[in-house]
Amino acid sequence: WNSLPNSKREGKLISNLLNAKLLSQNEAKPKAIKSASNPKVLHIASHYNLLDKKQDELININPLMVSRIPLTGANALIKDGKNDGYLTALEIAQMNLNGTELVTISGCESALGKINIGEGNFGLKRAIAISGARSSLLSLWKVNDKTTSDFMISFYKNITSGVSRSEALLITQKEFRNSSNPDYRHINSWGAFQLSGDWRKIDFEDEEHILKLDNYKHLSLIHISEPTRLLSISYAVVCV
């Protein structure tokens, strides 16, 4: 997997907006994300991988295992038996996200999944809904690393200002459409991310569903490694 150089800036700024603890490097493993129970917000920035195999090879595979997010260890030549570096849609579906307001997967085509005739799309969107999360923000097509980072930073600035999820997305899209940068004005830059589920604002002061973890109200997981370390470049912000 290629590096995502803008994830470092994105992770730091979003974690600051959420008043989050920042964990880096090898701490951003799938296990660390799966261990977060009922986070208020789960934000993952990485690549997204939808396995492309012939139908007959997938007959005996749970379709939610076809959708994967590469994290720490995904590029390792020698795999750790307990960590292959991938967080699958099936693993997300098995998480406890009943109190989670928003799950964002900031990466290319994260809204796509395996299509089963008569059953629909089996991917991250379905997995997030099964997990109990109230809303998701996923991309419909390939997105640029820097553009997406800027988009997400703007979105979280808006959502933490007190507006609703849908309004925060609309404001961010409008900012991009009115940008002096012609690349940002293109629909490819501002139209990729689709909000599904609860559109209302998130009350970051509501403690009803907040789990205290290491005495931090917000926990941010960030993985930023050099390409020579053979690890994927990705981060997750877990607001608990």
Coordinates of C-alpha atoms in Angstrom, one line a residue:
W1 CA 0.0 0.0 0.0
N2 CA 1.2 3.5 -0.9
S3 CA 1.8 6.0 1.9
L4 CA -0.8 8.7 2.6
P5 CA 1.4 11.7 3.6
N6 CA -1.5 14.0 4.5
S7 CA -2.8 11.6 7.1
K8 CA -0.4 12.9 9.7
R9 CA -1.7 16.5 9.5
E10 CA -5.3 15.3 9.2
G11 CA -5.0 13.1 12.3
K12 CA -3.4 15.8 14.4
L13 CA -5.9 18.4 13.5
I14 CA -9.0 16.2 14.0
S15 CA -7.7 14.8 17.3
N16 CA -7.2 18.4 18.5
L17 CA -10.7 19.3 17.4
L18 CA -12.0 16.3 19.4
N19 CA -9.7 17.0 22.3
A20 CA -8.3 13.5 21.7
K21 CA -5.3 11.6 22.9
L22 CA -3.0 10.8 20.0
L23 CA -1.5 7.3 19.6
S24 CA 1.0 6.7 16.8
Q25 CA 2.8 4.1 14.8
N26 CA 2.3 0.4 15.9
E27 CA -0.5 1.3 18.2
A28 CA -2.9 1.8 15.3
K29 CA -3.7 -1.9 14.8
P30 CA -7.1 -3.5 14.0
K31 CA -7.2 -4.9 17.6
A32 CA -6.9 -1.4 19.0
I33 CA -9.9 -0.2 17.0
K34 CA -12.0 -3.3 17.8
S35 CA -11.3 -2.9 21.5
A36 CA -13.1 0.5 21.5
S37 CA -16.6 -0.1 22.9
N38 CA -19.3 2.5 22.2
P39 CA -17.0 5.3 20.9
K40 CA -18.9 8.6 20.3
V41 CA -17.1 9.0 16.9
L42 CA -14.9 6.6 15.0
H43 CA -12.9 8.1 12.2
I44 CA -10.5 6.0 10.1
A45 CA -8.4 7.3 7.3
S46 CA -6.6 4.7 5.2
H47 CA -6.9 2.9 1.9
Y48 CA -9.9 0.7 1.3
N49 CA -9.7 -2.7 -0.3
L50 CA -12.6 -4.6 -1.9
L51 CA -11.3 -8.1 -2.8
D52 CA -11.7 -8.7 -6.6
K53 CA -12.1 -12.5 -7.0
K54 CA -14.2 -14.7 -9.2
Q55 CA -17.7 -15.4 -7.9
D56 CA -16.9 -19.1 -7.5
E57 CA -14.0 -18.3 -5.2
L58 CA -16.3 -16.4 -2.8
I59 CA -19.1 -18.9 -2.5
N60 CA -18.0 -20.1 1.0
I61 CA -16.7 -16.7 2.2
N62 CA -18.8 -14.3 4.3
P63 CA -19.3 -11.3 1.9
L64 CA -18.5 -8.9 4.8
M65 CA -14.9 -10.4 4.7
V66 CA -14.4 -9.1 1.2
S67 CA -14.3 -5.4 2.4
R68 CA -11.1 -4.6 4.2
I69 CA -9.3 -1.5 5.6
P70 CA -5.5 -1.8 5.7
L71 CA -3.9 -0.7 8.9
T72 CA -0.6 -1.3 10.7
G73 CA 1.0 -4.5 9.4
A74 CA -0.9 -4.7 6.1
N75 CA 2.3 -4.2 4.1
A76 CA 4.5 -6.4 6.3
L77 CA 6.3 -9.2 4.3
I78 CA 6.1 -11.5 7.3
K79 CA 2.6 -11.5 8.8
D80 CA 2.0 -11.6 12.5
G81 CA -0.3 -14.6 13.2
K82 CA -2.5 -12.4 15.4
N83 CA -2.5 -9.3 13.2
D84 CA -2.7 -9.4 9.4
G85 CA -3.1 -5.6 9.3
Y86 CA -6.6 -5.6 8.0
L87 CA -9.9 -4.5 9.6
T88 CA -12.7 -6.3 7.8
A89 CA -16.3 -5.2 7.5
L90 CA -17.3 -8.4 9.4
E91 CA -15.1 -7.3 12.3
I92 CA -16.7 -3.9 12.3
A93 CA -20.2 -5.5 12.3
Q94 CA -19.2 -7.4 15.4
M95 CA -18.1 -4.3 17.3
N96 CA -20.3 -2.6 20.0
L97 CA -21.1 0.7 18.4
N98 CA -24.6 1.2 19.9
G99 CA -23.7 4.5 21.3
T100 CA -21.6 5.7 18.4
E101 CA -22.9 8.8 16.6
L102 CA -20.7 8.7 13.5
V103 CA -18.3 6.4 11.7
T104 CA -16.2 7.9 9.0
I105 CA -14.0 5.9 6.7
S106 CA -11.8 8.5 4.9
G107 CA -10.6 6.7 1.9
C108 CA -11.2 5.7 -1.7
E109 CA -14.6 4.0 -2.5
S110 CA -15.3 3.1 1.1
A111 CA -19.0 3.0 0.3
L112 CA -18.6 0.1 -2.2
G113 CA -19.1 -3.5 -1.3
K114 CA -19.9 -6.9 -2.7
I115 CA -23.3 -7.0 -4.4
N116 CA -25.5 -10.1 -3.7
I117 CA -28.5 -10.4 -5.9
G118 CA -31.6 -9.8 -3.9
E119 CA -29.7 -8.8 -0.8
G120 CA -27.9 -5.6 -1.7
N121 CA -24.5 -4.2 -0.9
F122 CA -22.3 -6.1 1.6
G123 CA -19.7 -3.6 2.7
L124 CA -18.7 -1.1 5.3
K125 CA -22.1 0.7 5.2
R126 CA -24.0 -2.5 6.1
A127 CA -21.4 -3.4 8.7
I128 CA -21.5 0.0 10.4
A129 CA -25.3 -0.2 10.5
I130 CA -25.2 -3.8 12.0
S131 CA -22.8 -2.6 14.7
G132 CA -25.4 -0.1 15.9
A133 CA -23.7 3.2 14.9
R134 CA -26.2 5.9 14.1
S135 CA -24.6 7.3 11.0
S136 CA -21.7 6.8 8.6
L137 CA -19.7 8.9 6.1
L138 CA -18.3 6.9 3.2
S139 CA -16.9 7.7 -0.2
L140 CA -18.5 6.7 -3.5
W141 CA -15.4 6.9 -5.7
K142 CA -11.6 7.4 -5.6
V143 CA -10.4 10.5 -3.8
N144 CA -7.2 12.5 -3.6
D145 CA -5.2 12.3 -0.3
K146 CA -4.7 16.0 0.3
T147 CA -8.1 17.0 -0.9
T148 CA -9.8 14.5 1.3
S149 CA -7.7 15.5 4.3
D150 CA -8.7 19.1 3.8
F151 CA -12.3 18.1 3.3
M152 CA -12.4 16.1 6.5
I153 CA -10.7 18.8 8.6
S154 CA -13.3 21.3 7.4
F155 CA -16.1 18.8 8.1
Y156 CA -15.0 18.2 11.6
K157 CA -14.6 21.9 12.2
N158 CA -18.2 22.4 11.2
I159 CA -19.6 19.5 13.1
T160 CA -17.9 20.5 16.3
S161 CA -19.2 24.0 15.9
G162 CA -22.7 22.7 16.8
V163 CA -24.4 22.3 13.5
S164 CA -26.0 19.0 12.4
R165 CA -24.2 16.2 10.6
S166 CA -26.0 16.9 7.4
E167 CA -25.5 20.7 7.6
A168 CA -21.8 20.2 8.4
L169 CA -21.4 18.2 5.2
L170 CA -23.4 20.7 3.1
I171 CA -21.3 23.6 4.5
T172 CA -18.1 21.8 3.7
Q173 CA -19.3 21.0 0.2
K174 CA -20.2 24.6 -0.4
E175 CA -16.8 25.8 0.9
F176 CA -15.2 23.5 -1.7
R177 CA -17.5 24.6 -4.5
N178 CA -16.6 28.2 -3.8
S179 CA -12.9 27.6 -3.4
S180 CA -10.3 29.6 -5.3
N181 CA -8.7 26.2 -6.1
P182 CA -10.3 24.9 -9.4
D183 CA -9.5 21.3 -8.3
Y184 CA -11.5 21.7 -5.2
R185 CA -14.5 23.1 -7.1
H186 CA -14.8 19.9 -9.1
I187 CA -17.5 17.5 -8.0
N188 CA -14.8 14.8 -7.6
S189 CA -13.4 16.7 -4.7
W190 CA -16.6 17.6 -2.8
G191 CA -19.2 15.1 -3.9
A192 CA -17.6 11.7 -3.0
F193 CA -18.7 11.4 0.6
Q194 CA -22.2 10.2 1.4
L195 CA -23.8 10.7 4.8
S196 CA -26.2 7.9 5.8
G197 CA -28.3 7.5 8.9
D198 CA -28.9 10.1 11.6
W199 CA -28.5 13.6 10.2
R200 CA -28.9 15.5 13.5
K201 CA -26.1 17.3 15.4
I202 CA -23.8 15.4 17.8
D203 CA -23.8 16.6 21.4
F204 CA -20.2 16.3 22.4
E205 CA -21.0 17.3 26.0
D206 CA -23.5 14.4 26.5
E207 CA -21.9 11.9 28.8
E208 CA -24.7 9.3 28.7
H209 CA -22.9 7.1 26.1
I210 CA -19.3 8.1 26.8
L211 CA -16.9 5.3 28.0
K212 CA -13.9 6.5 30.0
L213 CA -10.7 5.0 28.6
D214 CA -7.4 5.7 30.2
N215 CA -8.9 8.8 31.8
Y216 CA -9.4 10.4 28.3
K217 CA -12.7 11.6 27.1
H218 CA -11.5 11.3 23.5
L219 CA -9.0 8.8 22.2
S220 CA -7.2 9.2 18.9
L221 CA -5.3 6.4 17.3
I222 CA -2.9 7.5 14.6
H223 CA -0.4 5.4 12.5
I224 CA 2.2 7.3 10.6
S225 CA 5.1 5.2 9.4
E226 CA 7.8 5.6 6.7
P227 CA 7.3 3.5 3.6
T228 CA 10.5 1.6 4.4
R229 CA 8.8 0.2 7.5
L230 CA 6.6 -1.9 5.3
L231 CA 3.5 -0.8 7.1
S232 CA 0.4 1.0 5.8
I233 CA 0.0 4.7 6.4
S234 CA -3.3 5.2 8.2
Y235 CA -4.9 6.5 11.3
A236 CA -8.1 6.3 13.3
V237 CA -9.7 8.8 15.6
V238 CA -11.8 7.2 18.3
C239 CA -13.8 9.7 20.2
V240 CA -15.1 7.9 23.3

